[in-house]
XYZ file of C-alpha atoms in Angstrom:
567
model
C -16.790 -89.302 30.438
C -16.216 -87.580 27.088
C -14.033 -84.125 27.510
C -17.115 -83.015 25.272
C -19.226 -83.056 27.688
C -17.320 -82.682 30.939
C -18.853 -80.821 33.289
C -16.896 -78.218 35.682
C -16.982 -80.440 38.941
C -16.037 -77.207 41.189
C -19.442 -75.419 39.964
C -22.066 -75.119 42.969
C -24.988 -76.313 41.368
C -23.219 -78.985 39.903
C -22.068 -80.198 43.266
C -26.125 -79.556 44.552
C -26.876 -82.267 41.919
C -24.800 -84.544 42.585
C -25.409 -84.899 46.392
C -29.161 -85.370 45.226
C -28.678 -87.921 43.195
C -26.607 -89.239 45.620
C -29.667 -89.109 47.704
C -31.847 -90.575 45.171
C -32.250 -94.589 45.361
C -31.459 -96.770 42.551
C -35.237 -97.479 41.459
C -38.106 -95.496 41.914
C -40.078 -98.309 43.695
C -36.994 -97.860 46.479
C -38.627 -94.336 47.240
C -40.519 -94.057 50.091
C -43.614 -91.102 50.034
C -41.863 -88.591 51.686
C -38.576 -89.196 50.111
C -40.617 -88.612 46.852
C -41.670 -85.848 48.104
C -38.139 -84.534 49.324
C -36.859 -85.257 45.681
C -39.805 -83.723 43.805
C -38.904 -80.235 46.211
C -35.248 -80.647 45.084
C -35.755 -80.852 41.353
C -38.539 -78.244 41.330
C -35.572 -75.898 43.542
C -33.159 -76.992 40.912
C -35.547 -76.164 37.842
C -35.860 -72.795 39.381
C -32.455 -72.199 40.230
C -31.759 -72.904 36.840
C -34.733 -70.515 35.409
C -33.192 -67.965 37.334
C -29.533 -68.510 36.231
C -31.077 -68.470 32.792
C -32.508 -65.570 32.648
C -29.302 -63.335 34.330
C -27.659 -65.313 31.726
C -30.096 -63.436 29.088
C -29.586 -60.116 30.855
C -26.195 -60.255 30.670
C -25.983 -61.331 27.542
C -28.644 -58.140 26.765
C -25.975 -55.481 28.733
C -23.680 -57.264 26.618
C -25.032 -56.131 23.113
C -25.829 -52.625 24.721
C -22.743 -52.208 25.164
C -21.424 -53.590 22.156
C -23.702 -50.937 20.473
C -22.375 -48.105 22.944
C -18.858 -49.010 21.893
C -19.729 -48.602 18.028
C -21.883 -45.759 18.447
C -19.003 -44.058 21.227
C -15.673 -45.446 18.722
C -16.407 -46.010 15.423
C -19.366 -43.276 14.777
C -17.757 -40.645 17.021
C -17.861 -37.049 15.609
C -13.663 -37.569 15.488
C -11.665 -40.225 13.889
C -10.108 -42.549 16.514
C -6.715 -44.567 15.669
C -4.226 -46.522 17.841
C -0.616 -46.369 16.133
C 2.573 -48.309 17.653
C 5.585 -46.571 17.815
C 6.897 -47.191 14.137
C 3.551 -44.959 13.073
C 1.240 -48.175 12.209
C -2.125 -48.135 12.351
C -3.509 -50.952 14.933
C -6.782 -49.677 14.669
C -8.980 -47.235 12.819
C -12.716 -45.712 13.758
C -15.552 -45.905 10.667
C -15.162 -42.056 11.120
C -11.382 -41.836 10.229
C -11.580 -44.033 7.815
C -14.513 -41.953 6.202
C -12.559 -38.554 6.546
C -10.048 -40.825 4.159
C -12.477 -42.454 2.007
C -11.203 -45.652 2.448
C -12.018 -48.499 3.716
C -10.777 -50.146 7.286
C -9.053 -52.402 5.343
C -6.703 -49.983 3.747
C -5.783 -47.873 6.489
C -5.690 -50.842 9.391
C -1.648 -52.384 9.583
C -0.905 -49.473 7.334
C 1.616 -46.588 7.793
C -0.229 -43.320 8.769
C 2.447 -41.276 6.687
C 0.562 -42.600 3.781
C -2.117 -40.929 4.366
C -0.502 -37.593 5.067
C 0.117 -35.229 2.712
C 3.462 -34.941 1.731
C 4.814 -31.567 2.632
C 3.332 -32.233 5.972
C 5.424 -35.357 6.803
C 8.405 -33.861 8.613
C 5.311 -32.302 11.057
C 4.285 -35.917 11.717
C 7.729 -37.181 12.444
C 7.891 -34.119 14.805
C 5.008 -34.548 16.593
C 5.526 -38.594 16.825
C 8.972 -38.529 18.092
C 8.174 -35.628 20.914
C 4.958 -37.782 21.812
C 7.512 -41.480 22.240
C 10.081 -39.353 24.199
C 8.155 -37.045 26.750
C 5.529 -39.210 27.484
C 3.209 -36.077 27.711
C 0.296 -35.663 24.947
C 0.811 -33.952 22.148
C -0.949 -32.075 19.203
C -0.067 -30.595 15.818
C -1.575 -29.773 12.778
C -1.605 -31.304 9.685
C -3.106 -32.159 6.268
C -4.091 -35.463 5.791
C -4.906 -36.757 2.026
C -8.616 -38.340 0.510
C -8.538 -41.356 -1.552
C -8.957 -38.460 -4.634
C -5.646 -36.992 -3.632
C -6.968 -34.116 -2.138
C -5.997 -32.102 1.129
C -7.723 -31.438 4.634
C -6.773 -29.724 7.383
C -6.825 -31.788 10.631
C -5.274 -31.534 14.236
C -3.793 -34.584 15.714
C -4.050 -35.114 19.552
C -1.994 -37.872 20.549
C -1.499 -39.782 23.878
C 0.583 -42.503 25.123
C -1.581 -45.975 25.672
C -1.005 -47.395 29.111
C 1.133 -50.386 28.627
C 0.467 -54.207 30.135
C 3.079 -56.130 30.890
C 3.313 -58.309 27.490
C 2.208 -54.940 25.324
C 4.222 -52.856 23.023
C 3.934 -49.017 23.987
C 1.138 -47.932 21.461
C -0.807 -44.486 20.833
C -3.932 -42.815 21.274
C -4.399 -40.301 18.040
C -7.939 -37.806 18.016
C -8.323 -37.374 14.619
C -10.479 -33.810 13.945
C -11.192 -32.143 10.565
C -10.161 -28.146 10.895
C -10.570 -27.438 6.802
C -13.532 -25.163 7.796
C -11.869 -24.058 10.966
C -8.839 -23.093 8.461
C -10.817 -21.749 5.901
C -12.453 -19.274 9.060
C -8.633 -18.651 9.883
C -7.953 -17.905 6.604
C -10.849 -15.592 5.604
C -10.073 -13.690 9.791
C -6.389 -13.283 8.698
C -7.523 -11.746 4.915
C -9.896 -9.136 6.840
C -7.508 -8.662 9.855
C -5.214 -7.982 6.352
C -7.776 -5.679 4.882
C -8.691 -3.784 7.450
C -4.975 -3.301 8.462
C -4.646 -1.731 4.726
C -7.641 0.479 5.049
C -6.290 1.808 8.772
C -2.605 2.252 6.657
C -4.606 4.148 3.823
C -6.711 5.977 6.628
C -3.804 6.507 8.030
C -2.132 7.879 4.934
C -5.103 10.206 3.858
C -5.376 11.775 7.303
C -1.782 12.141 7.076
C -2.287 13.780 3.157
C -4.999 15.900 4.315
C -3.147 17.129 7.275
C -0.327 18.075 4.310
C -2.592 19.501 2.203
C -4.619 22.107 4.842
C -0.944 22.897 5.872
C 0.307 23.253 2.218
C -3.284 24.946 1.591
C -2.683 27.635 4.395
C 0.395 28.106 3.623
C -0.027 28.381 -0.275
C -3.138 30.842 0.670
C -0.665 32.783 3.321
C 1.811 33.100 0.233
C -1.039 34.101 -2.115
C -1.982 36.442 -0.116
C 1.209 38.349 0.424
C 3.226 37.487 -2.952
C 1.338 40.279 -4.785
C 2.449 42.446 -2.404
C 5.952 41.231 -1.670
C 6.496 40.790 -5.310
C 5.381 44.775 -5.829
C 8.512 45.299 -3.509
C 10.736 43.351 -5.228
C 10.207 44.428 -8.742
C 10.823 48.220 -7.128
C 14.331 47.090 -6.110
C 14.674 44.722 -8.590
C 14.098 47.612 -11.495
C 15.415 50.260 -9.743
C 19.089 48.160 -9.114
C 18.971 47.453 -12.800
C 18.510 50.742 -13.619
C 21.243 51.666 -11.389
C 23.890 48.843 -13.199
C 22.706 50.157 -16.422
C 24.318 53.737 -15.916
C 28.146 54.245 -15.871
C 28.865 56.886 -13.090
C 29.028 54.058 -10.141
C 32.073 54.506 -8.387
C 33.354 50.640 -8.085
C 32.195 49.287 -4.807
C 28.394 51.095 -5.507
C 28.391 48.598 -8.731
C 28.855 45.869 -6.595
C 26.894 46.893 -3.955
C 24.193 47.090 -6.863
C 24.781 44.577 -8.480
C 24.523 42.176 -4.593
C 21.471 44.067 -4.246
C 19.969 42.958 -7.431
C 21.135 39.166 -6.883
C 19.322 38.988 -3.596
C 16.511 40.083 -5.129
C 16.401 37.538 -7.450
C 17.183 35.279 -4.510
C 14.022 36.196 -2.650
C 12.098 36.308 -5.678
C 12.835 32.474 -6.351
C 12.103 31.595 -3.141
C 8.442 33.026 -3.282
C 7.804 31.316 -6.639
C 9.193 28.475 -4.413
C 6.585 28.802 -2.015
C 3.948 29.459 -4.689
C 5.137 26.063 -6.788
C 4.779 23.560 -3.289
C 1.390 24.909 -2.380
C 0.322 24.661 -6.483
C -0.520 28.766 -6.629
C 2.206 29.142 -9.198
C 1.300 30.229 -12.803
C 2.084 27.851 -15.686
C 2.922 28.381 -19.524
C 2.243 24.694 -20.098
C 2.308 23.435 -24.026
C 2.484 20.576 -25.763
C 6.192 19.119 -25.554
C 8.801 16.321 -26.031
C 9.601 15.827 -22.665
C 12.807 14.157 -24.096
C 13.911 16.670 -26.058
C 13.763 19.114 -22.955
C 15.836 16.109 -20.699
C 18.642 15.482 -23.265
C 19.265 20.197 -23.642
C 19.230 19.458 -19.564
C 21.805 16.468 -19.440
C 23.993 18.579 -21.573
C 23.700 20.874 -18.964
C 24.451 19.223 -15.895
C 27.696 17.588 -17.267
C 29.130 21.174 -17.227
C 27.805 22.434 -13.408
C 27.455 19.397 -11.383
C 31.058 18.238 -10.062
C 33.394 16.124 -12.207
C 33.302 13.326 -9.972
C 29.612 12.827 -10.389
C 28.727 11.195 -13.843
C 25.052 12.006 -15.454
C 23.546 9.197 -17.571
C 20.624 9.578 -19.778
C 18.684 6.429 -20.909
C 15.265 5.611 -22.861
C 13.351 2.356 -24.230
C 12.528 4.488 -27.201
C 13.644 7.246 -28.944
C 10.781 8.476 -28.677
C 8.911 11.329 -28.734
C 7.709 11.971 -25.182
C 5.005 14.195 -25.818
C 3.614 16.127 -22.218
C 1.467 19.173 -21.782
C 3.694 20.970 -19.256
C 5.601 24.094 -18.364
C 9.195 23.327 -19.724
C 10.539 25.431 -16.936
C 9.329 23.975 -14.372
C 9.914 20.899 -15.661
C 13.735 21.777 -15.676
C 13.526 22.904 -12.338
C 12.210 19.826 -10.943
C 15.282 17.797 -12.261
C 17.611 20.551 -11.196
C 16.283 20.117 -7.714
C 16.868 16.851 -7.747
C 20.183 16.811 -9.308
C 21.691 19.133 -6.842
C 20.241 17.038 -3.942
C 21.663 14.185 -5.359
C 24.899 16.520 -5.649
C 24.899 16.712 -1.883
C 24.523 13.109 -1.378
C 27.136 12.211 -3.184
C 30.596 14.349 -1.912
C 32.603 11.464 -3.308
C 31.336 11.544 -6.337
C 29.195 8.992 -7.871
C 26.200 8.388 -10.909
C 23.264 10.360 -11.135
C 21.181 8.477 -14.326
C 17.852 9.514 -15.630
C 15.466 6.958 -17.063
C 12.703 7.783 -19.456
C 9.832 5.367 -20.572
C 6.560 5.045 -21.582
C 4.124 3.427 -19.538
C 0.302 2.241 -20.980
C -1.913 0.546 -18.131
C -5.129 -0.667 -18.803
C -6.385 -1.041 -15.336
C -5.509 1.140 -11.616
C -2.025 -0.109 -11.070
C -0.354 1.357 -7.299
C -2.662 4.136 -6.944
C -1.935 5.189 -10.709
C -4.674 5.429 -12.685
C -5.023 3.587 -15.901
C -3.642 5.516 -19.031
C -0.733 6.647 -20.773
C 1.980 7.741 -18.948
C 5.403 8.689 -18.737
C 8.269 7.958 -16.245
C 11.344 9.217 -15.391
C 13.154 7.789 -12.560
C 16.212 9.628 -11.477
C 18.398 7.894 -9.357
C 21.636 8.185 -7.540
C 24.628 6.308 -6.227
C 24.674 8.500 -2.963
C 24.285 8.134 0.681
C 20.112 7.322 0.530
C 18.032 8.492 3.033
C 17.019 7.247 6.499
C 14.181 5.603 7.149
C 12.817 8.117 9.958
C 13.574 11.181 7.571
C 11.529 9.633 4.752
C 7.934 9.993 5.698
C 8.575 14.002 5.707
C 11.005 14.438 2.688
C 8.595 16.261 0.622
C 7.341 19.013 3.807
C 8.535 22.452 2.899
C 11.266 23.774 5.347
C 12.148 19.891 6.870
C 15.787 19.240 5.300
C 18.413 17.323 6.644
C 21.542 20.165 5.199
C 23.111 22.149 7.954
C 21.951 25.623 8.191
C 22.936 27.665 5.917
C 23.015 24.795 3.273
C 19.208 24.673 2.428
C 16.013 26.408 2.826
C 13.781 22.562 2.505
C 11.539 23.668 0.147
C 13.595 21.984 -3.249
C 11.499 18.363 -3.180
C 8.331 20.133 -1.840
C 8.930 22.723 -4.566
C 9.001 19.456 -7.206
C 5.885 17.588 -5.593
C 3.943 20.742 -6.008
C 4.858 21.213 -10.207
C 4.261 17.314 -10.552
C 0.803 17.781 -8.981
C 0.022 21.024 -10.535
C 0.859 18.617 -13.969
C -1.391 16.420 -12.825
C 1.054 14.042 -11.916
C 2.832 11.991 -8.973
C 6.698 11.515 -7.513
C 7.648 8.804 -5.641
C 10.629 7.946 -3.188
C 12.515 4.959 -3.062
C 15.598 4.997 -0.781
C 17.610 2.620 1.185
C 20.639 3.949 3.637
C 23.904 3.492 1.762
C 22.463 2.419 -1.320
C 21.490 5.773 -3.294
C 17.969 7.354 -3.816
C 15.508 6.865 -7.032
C 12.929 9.487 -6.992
C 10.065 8.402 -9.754
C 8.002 10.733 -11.389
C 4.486 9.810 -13.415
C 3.344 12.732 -16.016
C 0.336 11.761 -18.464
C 1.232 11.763 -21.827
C -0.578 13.485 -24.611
C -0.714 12.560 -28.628
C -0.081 15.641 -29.933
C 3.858 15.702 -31.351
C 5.159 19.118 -31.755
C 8.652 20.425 -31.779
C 9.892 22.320 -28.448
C 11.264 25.585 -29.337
C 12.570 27.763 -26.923
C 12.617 30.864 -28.327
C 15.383 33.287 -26.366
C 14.117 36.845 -24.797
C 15.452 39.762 -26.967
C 15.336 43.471 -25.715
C 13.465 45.975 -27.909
C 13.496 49.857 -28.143
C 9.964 51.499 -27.119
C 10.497 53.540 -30.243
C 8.935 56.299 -28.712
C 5.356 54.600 -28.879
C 3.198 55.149 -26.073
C 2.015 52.697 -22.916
C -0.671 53.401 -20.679
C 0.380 51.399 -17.541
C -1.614 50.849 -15.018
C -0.669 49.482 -11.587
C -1.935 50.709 -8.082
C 1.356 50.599 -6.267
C 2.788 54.080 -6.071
C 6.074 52.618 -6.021
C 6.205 49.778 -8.407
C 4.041 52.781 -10.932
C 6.884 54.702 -10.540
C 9.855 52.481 -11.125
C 7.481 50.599 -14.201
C 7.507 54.538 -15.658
C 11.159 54.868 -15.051
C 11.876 51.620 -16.892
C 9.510 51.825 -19.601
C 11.222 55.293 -20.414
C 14.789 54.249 -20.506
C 13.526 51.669 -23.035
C 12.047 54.602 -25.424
C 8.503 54.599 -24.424
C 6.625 57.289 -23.693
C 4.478 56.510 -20.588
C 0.806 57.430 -18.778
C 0.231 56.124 -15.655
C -2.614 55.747 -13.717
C -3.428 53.508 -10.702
C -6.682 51.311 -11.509
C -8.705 49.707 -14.484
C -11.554 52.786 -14.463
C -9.008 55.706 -14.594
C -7.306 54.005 -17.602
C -11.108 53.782 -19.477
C -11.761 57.359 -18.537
C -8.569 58.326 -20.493
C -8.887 55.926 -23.137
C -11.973 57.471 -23.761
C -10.776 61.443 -23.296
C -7.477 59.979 -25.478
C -9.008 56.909 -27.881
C -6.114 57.898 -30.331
C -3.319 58.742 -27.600
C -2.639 54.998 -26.626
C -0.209 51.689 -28.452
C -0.494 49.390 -25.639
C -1.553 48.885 -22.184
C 0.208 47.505 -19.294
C -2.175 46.448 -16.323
C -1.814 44.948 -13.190
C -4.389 41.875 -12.461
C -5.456 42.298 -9.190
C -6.416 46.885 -8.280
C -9.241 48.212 -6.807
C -12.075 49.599 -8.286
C -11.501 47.803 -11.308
C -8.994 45.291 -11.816
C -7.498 44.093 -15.475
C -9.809 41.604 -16.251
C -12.649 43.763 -16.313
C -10.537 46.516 -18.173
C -9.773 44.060 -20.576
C -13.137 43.339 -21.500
C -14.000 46.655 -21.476
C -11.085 48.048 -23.749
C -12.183 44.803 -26.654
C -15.646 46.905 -26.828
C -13.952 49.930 -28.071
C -13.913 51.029 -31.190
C -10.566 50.410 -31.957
C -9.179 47.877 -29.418
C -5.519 48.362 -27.993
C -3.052 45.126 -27.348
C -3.144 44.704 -23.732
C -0.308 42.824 -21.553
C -1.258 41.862 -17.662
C 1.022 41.427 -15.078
C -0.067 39.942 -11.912
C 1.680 38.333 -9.197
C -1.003 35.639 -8.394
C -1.932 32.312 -9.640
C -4.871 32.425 -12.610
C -3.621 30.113 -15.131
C -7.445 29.589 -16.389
C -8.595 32.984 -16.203
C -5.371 34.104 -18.003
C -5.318 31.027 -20.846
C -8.885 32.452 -21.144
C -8.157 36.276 -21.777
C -5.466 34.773 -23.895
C -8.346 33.153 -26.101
C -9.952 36.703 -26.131
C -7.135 38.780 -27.691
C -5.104 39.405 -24.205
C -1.530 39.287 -26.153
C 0.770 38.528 -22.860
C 0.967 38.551 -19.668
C 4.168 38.552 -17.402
C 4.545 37.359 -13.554
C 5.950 39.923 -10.911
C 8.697 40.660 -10.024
């Protein structure tokens, strides 16, 4: 028989049929009836047998397809892309859904390298993951970006697993392909508010900490407000009366010094209220239109003759300028003194302290700074820096890191209050070891007018006469004392409405009045105002021990021709 048509010998119904037709007799005349019959039965078993076989054959076949569509629906349109790499990093085979992450077709990606398809900074991560997944045997995952056909990047996570091997297989990989962009992307936009809100707890953070600083600075500054008038009443008694004292010649030699010790620590504790009064921002201010410049360079010239000789002072500009602020030129120089003799201290060696002026136009919110013109001036030193736990309270009054005896702590919180009361800022930058920069922002003004400085000069009374008015006992007493040995001849009285009723019993009596600020009954504003409605108004100077810079600049506007701050 043709091997065509051969049929498999060993197959039961094969064998059933031939053992009929074994049966079966050569002609059909050779049949008896009920062999007929017996052959009939056979063939019709047979032809059922063979309906039946038929038909599981069709079932199978059915099961068959299902699960040839469960397979395609469950590999290649899973919600993952599916791949099977050999250890080199070939692709053996590739899901419809990894190939459609790629944009590509099977064709491309199948007997391909996967590192082609992986984007290249992520490569070594591959390799990585690869090699750890060959050598432990364990699964594996990493993430990576994988490239489109258009070149551009996703985010996916590969999780990898060894393929069990037969006996004539290579060892091969299972890889779970999964797009994370969006994942990423959720990552991305959690980390930036994890970011932001970490910044607004810092800046929370910082404002509590600045308002804490300010109620202390603001009861403090109202505690010194509050008493300066006062203390200041006591100091210009023994400030005047010691000058008085050094002015005369019949001191035996030690009283002169004794005098003269008693008039320096008066000055001492003077200073140290108006140092008080500049950190909380209660201190009065002659601010005018200046070059800020012109002021540093008189205060360079300055410093190279009292700071040490080791220490070298540098002055440096973009420009030369002007550097026009509206400011109080003394306080200005006492802000760089401050620093300067802190940066003294830090430097016992000897070293550079350089100041830096420039000009600085922003046109949007830059740091904190607003936009505008501005000028800086960053002083710096070559000194010992600060640590990093003493920073954060550098500018508290009384914190200082001097021995006792060395500092009273109130020389940088003296300078932050003048920069603020100038509407300004100072900043710290510091490293141990590697010298301090303090920065300080002033805004800048148009105006250019020449800083002169005009110096104080002493003149005779000339016998004209001063109606003071102050309602200390004391300080009226020593004011009278002093305003006599100048040449003056002197009325006092001790508040604004006993100076009107003798102005008005003596309209013709009176040159000038002297007037404390703050009295009772009537205090010198209101005596001011009262003395311009006379017929013929008097000059009038105030002194006052308390901060009133706009009430002051506005008497100022009205006639007032001076005022003078105790003691």
């Amino acid at each position: 028989m043709n091997n065509d048509v051969e049929m498999n010998t060993n197959d039961p119904v094969r064998q059933r049929a031939e053992a009929i037709a074994a049966q079966m007799p050569e002609a059909l005349a050779d049949f008896s009836p009920e062999g007929g019959r017996q052959l009939f039965h056979e063939l019709r078993v047979h032809q059922i047998e063979l309906e039946m076989q038929n038909e599981e054959l069709r079932r199978t076949q059915l099961e068959l397809e299902a699960a040839r569509t469960r397979y395609f629906d469950l590999y290649n349109l899973a919600p993952v892309g599916y791949i099977i790499l050999n250890k080199q990093g070939t692709v053996l085979e590739a899901n419809l859904t990894l190939v459609d992450l790629l944009g590509v077709t099977r064709q491309a990606v199948v007997q391909r390298p996967l590192t082609r398809f992986i984007f290249s900074p992520d490569q070594d991560i591959f390799y990585q993951h690869h090699r750890r997944l060959f050598a432990s045997g364990t699964p594996q995952i990493c993430e990576l970006r994988l490239m489109r056909a258009n070149g551009d990047p996703f985010w996916a996570q590969l999780e990898a697993a060894i393929k069990p091997e037969n006996d004539d297989s290579k060892p091969t990989c299972r890889i779970i392909v999964s797009d994370i962009t969006l994942r990423k992307q959720a990552a991305l936009e959690l980390n930036k508010s994890h970011q932001r809100l970490e910044k607004a707890v810092t800046q929370l953070q910082e404002m509590q900490a600045q308002l804490v600083q300010q109620e202390r600075l603001a009861a403090v500054g109202q505690l010194a407000a509050g008493i300066a008038h006062d203390f200041n009443n006591i100091l210009a008694v023994i400030l005047l009366y010691a000058q008085m004292m050094n002015r005369t010649s019949q001191l035996l030699p030690w009283e002169t010094v004794a005098v003269t010790t008693i008039e320096k620590q008066t000055q001492t504790a003077a200073h140290l209220v108006q140092q008080i009064l500049d950190f909380s921002r209660r201190s009065m201010m002659e601010k005018q239109t200046l070059d800020w410049l012109s002021l540093l360079k008189e205060q360079v010239r300055l410093l190279h003759h009292t700071l040490p000789d080791n220490i070298t002072v540098t002055m440096h500009t973009e420009a030369p300028g002007p550097y026009m602020v509206y400011a109080d030129a003394a306080r200005l120089q006492q802000i760089v003194l401050n620093l300067a003799v802190n940066a003294r201290d830090a430097m016992p060696d000897g070293g550079e302290l350089r100041l830096e002026l420039n000009k600085l136009d922003l046109d949007a919110e830059q740091d904190g700074l607003p936009a505008g013109s501005w000028l800086r001036l960053r002083i710096s030193d070559t000194g010992q820096g600060i640590t990093p736990e003493n920073s954060p309270h550098i500018f508290e009054p009384f914190f200082t890191t001097k021995p006792p005896g060395k500092g009273s702590g109130l020389g940088l919180s003296q300078a932050q209050g003048i920069v603020l009361q100038h509407d300004g800022r100072i900043e710290l930058s510091t490293a141990v070891g590697q010298g301090t920069i303090f920065t300080i922002y002033l805004p800048t003004v148009a105006e250019e007018v020449e800083l002169t400085i005009a110096p104080a000069v002493a003149q005779s009374g000339q016998r004209a006469t001063v109606l003071l008015v102050e309602d200390s006992d004391s300080l009226r007493e020593v004011l009278v004392t002093s305003l006599q040995v100048l040449n003056y001849e002197v009325t006092a009285v001790g508040n604004g409405r006993e100076a009107l009723d003798y102005l008005q019993a003596n309209p013709e009596r009176v040159d000038a009045i002297l007037s404390d600020m703050i009295m009772p009954v009537m205090g010198g504003t209101e005596l001011f105002q009262q003395v311009q409605r006379l017929a013929r108004p008097i000059p009038m100077v105030i002194i006052t021990g308390h901060q009133m810079d706009e009430e002051l600049d506005e008497l100022m506007t009205q006639g007032l021709r001076g005022w003078l701050m105790k003691p």
